[in-house]
Tab-separated table of C-alpha atoms and ligand atoms in Angstrom:
chain	number	residue	atom	x	y	z
A	1	MET	CA	-3.607	10.210	13.462
A	2	ARG	CA	-4.912	6.872	14.187
A	3	ARG	CA	-4.517	4.326	11.305
A	4	PHE	CA	-7.246	1.958	9.929
A	5	TYR	CA	-7.224	-0.651	7.036
A	6	PHE	CA	-10.665	-1.510	4.924
A	7	ASP	CA	-11.730	-3.419	2.127
A	8	LYS	CA	-12.352	-1.356	-1.101
A	9	ASN	CA	-15.858	-2.413	-1.711
A	10	ASP	CA	-16.546	-0.390	2.008
A	11	MET	CA	-15.658	3.121	0.267
A	12	HIS	CA	-18.608	4.826	-1.472
A	13	GLY	CA	-18.000	8.097	-3.179
A	14	ASP	CA	-16.938	9.805	-0.183
A	15	MET	CA	-17.592	7.779	2.525
A	16	ILE	CA	-15.971	4.582	3.937
A	17	ARG	CA	-17.529	2.162	6.269
A	18	ILE	CA	-14.832	0.136	9.126
A	19	SER	CA	-16.218	-2.839	10.780
A	20	GLY	CA	-15.518	-5.677	12.693
A	21	ASN	CA	-12.947	-5.819	15.495
A	22	ASP	CA	-11.870	-2.019	14.826
A	23	VAL	CA	-15.301	-0.855	15.771
A	24	ASN	CA	-14.915	-1.539	19.364
A	25	HIS	CA	-11.751	-0.595	19.592
A	26	ILE	CA	-12.399	2.877	18.187
A	27	LYS	CA	-15.430	3.059	20.285
A	28	ASN	CA	-14.502	1.351	23.326
A	29	VAL	CA	-10.800	1.203	23.844
A	30	LEU	CA	-9.568	4.754	21.927
A	31	ARG	CA	-13.237	6.284	22.887
A	32	MET	CA	-13.182	8.550	19.796
A	33	ASN	CA	-16.410	10.670	19.293
A	34	ILE	CA	-17.608	11.745	16.364
A	35	GLY	CA	-15.744	14.815	14.699
A	36	GLU	CA	-12.402	13.130	15.412
A	37	ARG	CA	-9.770	12.416	12.539
A	38	VAL	CA	-8.187	9.028	11.195
A	39	VAL	CA	-6.570	7.565	8.691
A	40	ALA	CA	-8.004	4.678	6.404
A	41	ASN	CA	-6.047	2.468	4.159
A	42	ASP	CA	-7.370	0.780	1.409
A	43	LYS	CA	-4.445	-1.792	2.022
A	44	GLU	CA	-3.303	-1.069	-1.313
A	45	VAL	CA	-1.023	2.257	-0.579
A	46	ASN	CA	-4.108	4.598	-0.698
A	47	ASP	CA	-4.462	6.990	2.780
A	48	TYR	CA	-7.376	8.652	3.187
A	49	TYR	CA	-7.596	11.330	6.023
A	50	CYS	CA	-10.821	11.136	6.879
A	51	VAL	CA	-13.159	12.701	9.637
A	52	ILE	CA	-16.069	10.538	11.765
A	53	GLU	CA	-19.177	10.999	10.766
A	54	ASP	CA	-21.362	8.629	12.620
A	55	MET	CA	-21.352	5.007	14.616
A	56	ASP	CA	-22.879	2.663	16.037
A	57	SER	CA	-22.082	-0.910	17.473
A	58	THR	CA	-21.324	-2.212	14.112
A	59	GLN	CA	-19.612	0.348	11.682
A	60	VAL	CA	-18.305	3.661	12.175
A	61	LEU	CA	-18.759	5.654	8.856
A	62	LEU	CA	-15.769	8.034	7.756
A	63	ARG	CA	-16.377	11.248	5.405
A	64	VAL	CA	-12.814	11.413	3.563
A	65	GLU	CA	-11.323	15.225	3.754
A	66	SER	CA	-8.122	14.829	1.874
A	67	TYR	CA	-5.901	12.066	0.063
A	68	ARG	CA	-1.949	11.686	0.002
A	69	LYS	CA	-0.630	8.205	-1.406
A	70	CYS	CA	1.270	6.353	1.664
A	71	ALA	CA	4.596	7.344	1.262
A	72	ALA	CA	6.239	4.173	3.373
A	73	GLU	CA	6.311	1.952	0.979
A	74	LEU	CA	9.792	0.845	-0.576
A	75	LYS	CA	10.257	0.942	-3.847
A	76	THR	CA	11.102	-2.775	-4.169
A	77	LYS	CA	8.965	-5.220	-2.973
A	78	LEU	CA	10.693	-7.142	-0.412
A	79	TYR	CA	9.884	-10.862	-0.100
A	80	LEU	CA	11.524	-12.858	2.805
A	81	PHE	CA	11.712	-16.680	2.431
A	82	GLN	CA	12.004	-18.047	6.260
A	83	ALA	CA	12.449	-21.486	7.256
A	84	LEU	CA	10.478	-22.308	10.300
A	85	PRO	CA	12.284	-21.287	13.475
A	86	LYS	CA	11.490	-22.802	16.652
A	87	GLN	CA	9.452	-21.656	19.177
A	88	ASP	CA	7.483	-18.944	18.467
A	89	LYS	CA	10.463	-16.772	16.982
A	90	MET	CA	8.034	-16.645	14.088
A	91	GLU	CA	5.903	-14.306	15.652
A	92	LEU	CA	8.753	-11.750	16.344
A	93	ILE	CA	10.327	-12.208	13.006
A	94	VAL	CA	6.851	-11.477	11.393
A	95	GLN	CA	6.584	-8.316	13.197
A	96	LYS	CA	9.956	-6.615	13.103
A	97	SER	CA	10.289	-7.661	9.149
A	98	VAL	CA	6.961	-5.601	8.678
A	99	GLU	CA	8.449	-2.565	10.436
A	100	LEU	CA	11.183	-2.899	8.533
A	101	GLY	CA	9.190	-2.838	5.139
A	102	VAL	CA	8.665	-6.177	4.117
A	103	HIS	CA	6.165	-6.767	1.300
A	104	GLU	CA	5.548	-10.617	2.106
A	105	ILE	CA	6.298	-13.317	4.286
A	106	ILE	CA	6.684	-16.937	2.838
A	107	PRO	CA	6.942	-19.017	5.919
A	108	MET	CA	9.171	-22.104	4.298
A	109	ALA	CA	10.006	-26.016	5.275
A	110	THR	CA	13.372	-26.782	4.668
A	111	SER	CA	15.132	-30.283	5.372
A	112	ARG	CA	17.080	-28.998	8.652
A	113	CYS	CA	13.458	-27.414	9.925
A	114	VAL	CA	12.522	-28.882	13.176
A	115	VAL	CA	9.126	-27.564	13.774
A	116	LYS	CA	6.628	-29.695	11.853
A	117	LEU	CA	3.153	-28.190	11.907
A	118	ASP	CA	0.048	-30.981	11.219
A	119	ASP	CA	-2.553	-28.842	9.099
A	120	LYS	CA	-4.865	-27.510	11.789
A	121	ARG	CA	-1.810	-25.833	13.821
A	122	GLN	CA	-0.657	-24.521	10.379
A	123	GLU	CA	-3.882	-22.724	9.568
A	124	LYS	CA	-4.093	-21.434	13.274
A	125	ARG	CA	-0.409	-20.401	13.486
A	126	LEU	CA	-1.135	-18.466	9.659
A	127	LEU	CA	-3.960	-16.150	11.184
A	128	ARG	CA	-2.216	-15.757	14.089
A	129	TRP	CA	0.822	-14.657	12.219
A	130	GLN	CA	-1.499	-12.191	9.556
A	131	SER	CA	-2.816	-10.471	12.688
A	132	ILE	CA	0.920	-9.739	14.213
A	133	ALA	CA	1.450	-8.721	10.567
A	134	GLU	CA	-1.627	-6.433	10.795
A	135	SER	CA	-0.668	-5.046	13.989
A	136	ALA	CA	2.687	-4.132	13.147
A	137	ALA	CA	1.330	-2.680	9.541
A	138	LYS	CA	-0.783	-0.052	12.432
A	139	GLN	CA	1.982	0.565	14.550
A	140	SER	CA	4.354	1.410	11.595
A	141	ALA	CA	1.905	3.340	9.357
A	142	ARG	CA	2.450	0.681	6.526
A	143	GLY	CA	0.431	1.429	3.323
A	144	ILE	CA	-0.364	-2.163	2.623
A	145	ILE	CA	-0.585	-5.097	5.326
A	146	PRO	CA	1.687	-7.543	4.120
A	147	ARG	CA	1.072	-11.063	3.746
A	148	VAL	CA	1.823	-14.108	5.431
A	149	ASN	CA	1.592	-16.564	2.906
A	150	ASN	CA	0.938	-20.238	3.269
A	151	ILE	CA	4.077	-22.535	4.342
A	152	MET	CA	5.707	-23.928	1.325
A	153	LYS	CA	7.948	-26.764	1.146
A	154	PHE	CA	11.768	-25.712	0.058
A	155	ASN	CA	11.688	-26.565	-3.684
A	156	ASP	CA	8.105	-25.093	-4.039
A	157	ALA	CA	9.269	-21.859	-2.560
A	158	ILE	CA	12.341	-21.813	-5.095
A	159	ALA	CA	10.114	-22.152	-7.564
A	160	TYR	CA	7.395	-19.216	-6.805
A	161	ALA	CA	10.492	-17.120	-6.546
A	162	LYS	CA	10.913	-17.476	-10.127
A	163	SER	CA	8.085	-14.591	-10.311
A	164	LEU	CA	10.422	-12.107	-8.780
A	165	GLU	CA	12.931	-10.109	-10.267
A	166	TYR	CA	15.415	-11.103	-8.114
A	167	SER	CA	16.647	-13.210	-5.223
A	168	ILE	CA	19.503	-13.897	-2.927
A	169	ILE	CA	19.977	-16.903	-0.281
A	170	PRO	CA	22.338	-16.059	2.874
A	171	TYR	CA	24.902	-18.454	3.301
A	172	GLU	CA	27.165	-18.426	6.123
A	173	HIS	CA	29.989	-21.095	4.144
A	174	ALA	CA	29.526	-18.177	1.243
A	175	LYS	CA	32.892	-16.526	0.826
A	176	GLY	CA	33.212	-12.524	-0.123
A	177	MET	CA	31.370	-9.211	1.301
A	178	ASP	CA	32.654	-7.637	-2.135
A	179	GLU	CA	30.090	-10.242	-4.119
A	180	SER	CA	27.596	-9.472	-1.055
A	181	ARG	CA	27.942	-5.667	-1.305
A	182	GLN	CA	27.850	-6.231	-5.218
A	183	CYS	CA	24.309	-8.111	-4.610
A	184	MET	CA	22.865	-6.123	-2.820
A	185	ASP	CA	23.395	-3.006	-4.924
A	186	GLU	CA	21.909	-5.438	-7.811
A	187	ALA	CA	18.838	-6.163	-5.327
A	188	ALA	CA	17.898	-2.693	-4.787
A	189	LYS	CA	17.828	-1.535	-8.424
A	190	CYS	CA	15.216	-4.455	-8.784
A	191	SER	CA	11.290	-4.225	-8.477
A	192	SER	CA	10.956	-7.819	-6.743
A	193	VAL	CA	13.373	-9.360	-4.347
A	194	GLY	CA	13.419	-12.828	-2.709
A	195	ILE	CA	15.618	-13.121	0.366
A	196	PHE	CA	16.017	-17.056	1.727
A	197	ILE	CA	17.260	-17.636	5.270
A	198	GLY	CA	17.703	-20.764	6.503
A	199	PRO	CA	16.746	-22.547	9.957
A	200	GLU	CA	18.827	-22.949	13.461
A	201	GLY	CA	20.190	-25.789	11.862
A	202	GLY	CA	21.218	-23.982	8.185
A	203	PHE	CA	20.615	-24.856	4.928
A	204	GLU	CA	21.835	-28.310	3.157
A	205	GLU	CA	24.349	-28.141	0.581
A	206	SER	CA	22.093	-29.584	-1.559
A	207	GLU	CA	19.060	-27.121	-0.888
A	208	ILE	CA	22.004	-23.922	-1.725
A	209	GLU	CA	23.242	-25.648	-5.186
A	210	HIS	CA	19.594	-26.155	-6.068
A	211	ALA	CA	18.732	-22.714	-5.607
A	212	PHE	CA	22.229	-21.599	-7.151
A	213	MET	CA	20.867	-23.577	-10.212
A	214	GLN	CA	18.002	-21.409	-10.515
A	215	GLY	CA	19.920	-18.114	-10.454
A	216	ILE	CA	19.542	-17.288	-6.605
A	217	LYS	CA	22.875	-15.592	-5.034
A	218	PRO	CA	24.388	-17.357	-2.042
A	219	VAL	CA	25.512	-13.828	-0.218
A	220	SER	CA	27.855	-14.042	2.767
A	221	LEU	CA	26.715	-11.865	5.978
A	222	GLY	CA	29.953	-11.575	7.279
A	223	ASP	CA	32.043	-14.040	9.509
A	224	ARG	CA	29.853	-13.902	12.533
A	225	ILE	CA	27.123	-16.373	12.281
A	226	LEU	CA	23.422	-14.931	12.809
A	227	ARG	CA	20.769	-16.678	14.180
A	228	THR	CA	18.447	-17.330	11.939
A	229	GLU	CA	15.715	-14.779	13.304
A	230	THR	CA	18.733	-11.742	13.017
A	231	ALA	CA	19.715	-12.872	9.418
A	232	GLY	CA	16.618	-11.812	7.756
A	233	MET	CA	16.131	-8.685	9.812
A	234	CYS	CA	20.046	-7.673	8.945
A	235	VAL	CA	19.105	-8.077	5.008
A	236	LEU	CA	15.950	-6.380	5.209
A	237	SER	CA	17.679	-3.331	7.123
A	238	ILE	CA	20.791	-3.262	4.415
A	239	LEU	CA	18.110	-3.066	1.426
A	240	MET	CA	15.607	-0.558	3.835
A	241	PHE	CA	18.360	1.470	4.168
A	242	LYS	CA	19.306	1.819	0.322
A	243	LEU	CA	15.895	1.723	-0.666
A	244	SER	CA	14.415	4.243	1.503
B	1	LIG	N1	23.392	-24.089	11.747
B	1	LIG	C1	24.593	-23.267	11.135
B	1	LIG	C2	24.020	-21.424	11.144
B	1	LIG	C3	22.683	-21.156	10.869
B	1	LIG	S1	22.297	-19.661	11.018
B	1	LIG	C4	25.494	-23.182	11.629
B	1	LIG	O1	26.051	-23.175	13.034
B	1	LIG	O2	26.582	-22.967	11.114
B	1	LIG	C5	20.212	-19.511	10.466
B	1	LIG	C6	20.479	-19.180	8.770
B	1	LIG	O3	20.813	-17.399	8.834
B	1	LIG	C7	21.246	-19.322	7.363
B	1	LIG	O4	20.834	-20.465	6.934
B	1	LIG	C8	21.539	-18.350	6.551
B	1	LIG	O5	20.687	-18.371	6.003
B	1	LIG	C9	21.858	-17.134	7.735
B	1	LIG	N2	22.768	-16.702	8.144
B	1	LIG	C10	23.805	-16.900	9.297
B	1	LIG	N3	24.742	-16.411	9.579
B	1	LIG	C11	25.303	-16.124	8.318
B	1	LIG	C12	26.185	-15.400	7.439
B	1	LIG	N4	27.290	-15.394	8.161
B	1	LIG	N5	26.656	-14.889	6.304
B	1	LIG	C13	25.207	-15.516	5.384
B	1	LIG	N6	23.821	-15.918	5.898
B	1	LIG	C14	24.147	-16.148	7.119
């Protein structure tokens, strides 16, 4: 069934109002009719199974027939701290990490990031990444639309991760897969986990030390060097598998 997201204040009793771009999509692209059924999600893990009751050029009105909590959310909230990669790789990272169950993505500026974005370009990129997150959430039937946070400096990102229960920082010079396995097992027991991924040039040793001092565990992902866009997906896949 087609899935749409709505704002909580657009629900009154058993009626839900869909507005914005989705109206054109429902009416003119999907050519849906009154009486057809859709799933409306309140972006807070609640799925409402609805029938289209009415529509015009500005809104689609849905009547709720039944309710089910969305089963698609992982029991641990995964926060991907991704150092800004080159070109448009971030778009792929946003899309794939949403499919794999990420809760929030925090683009991060680290000392070896090549990409520098001025305020105006940052704003444009953030809007684009958020819209990619929304499409990916719809496509993969997520119960929330994962947020793409503002770009944070490395130190601010580390401070932000303080509010999480556990965090890891994959580092290609970290040793020992047994330790990595233990860290992943530990992470899967927590309610929120941060995953820090470096840019193409990797993290500076001083960044790893700083993270370590703040209680963030350096982990190995094996004896091969993964590209920045692969490393995050690797960790998300491992955790998604343990958490599903
Ligand atoms: N420039 C580095 C590689 C950076 S890879 C080099 O060539 O040596 C980009 C990021 O992916 C790293 O900062 C790290 O967070 C992660 N990563 C890649 N391969 C990894 C591995 N084998 N173990 C742990 N982390 C890895």
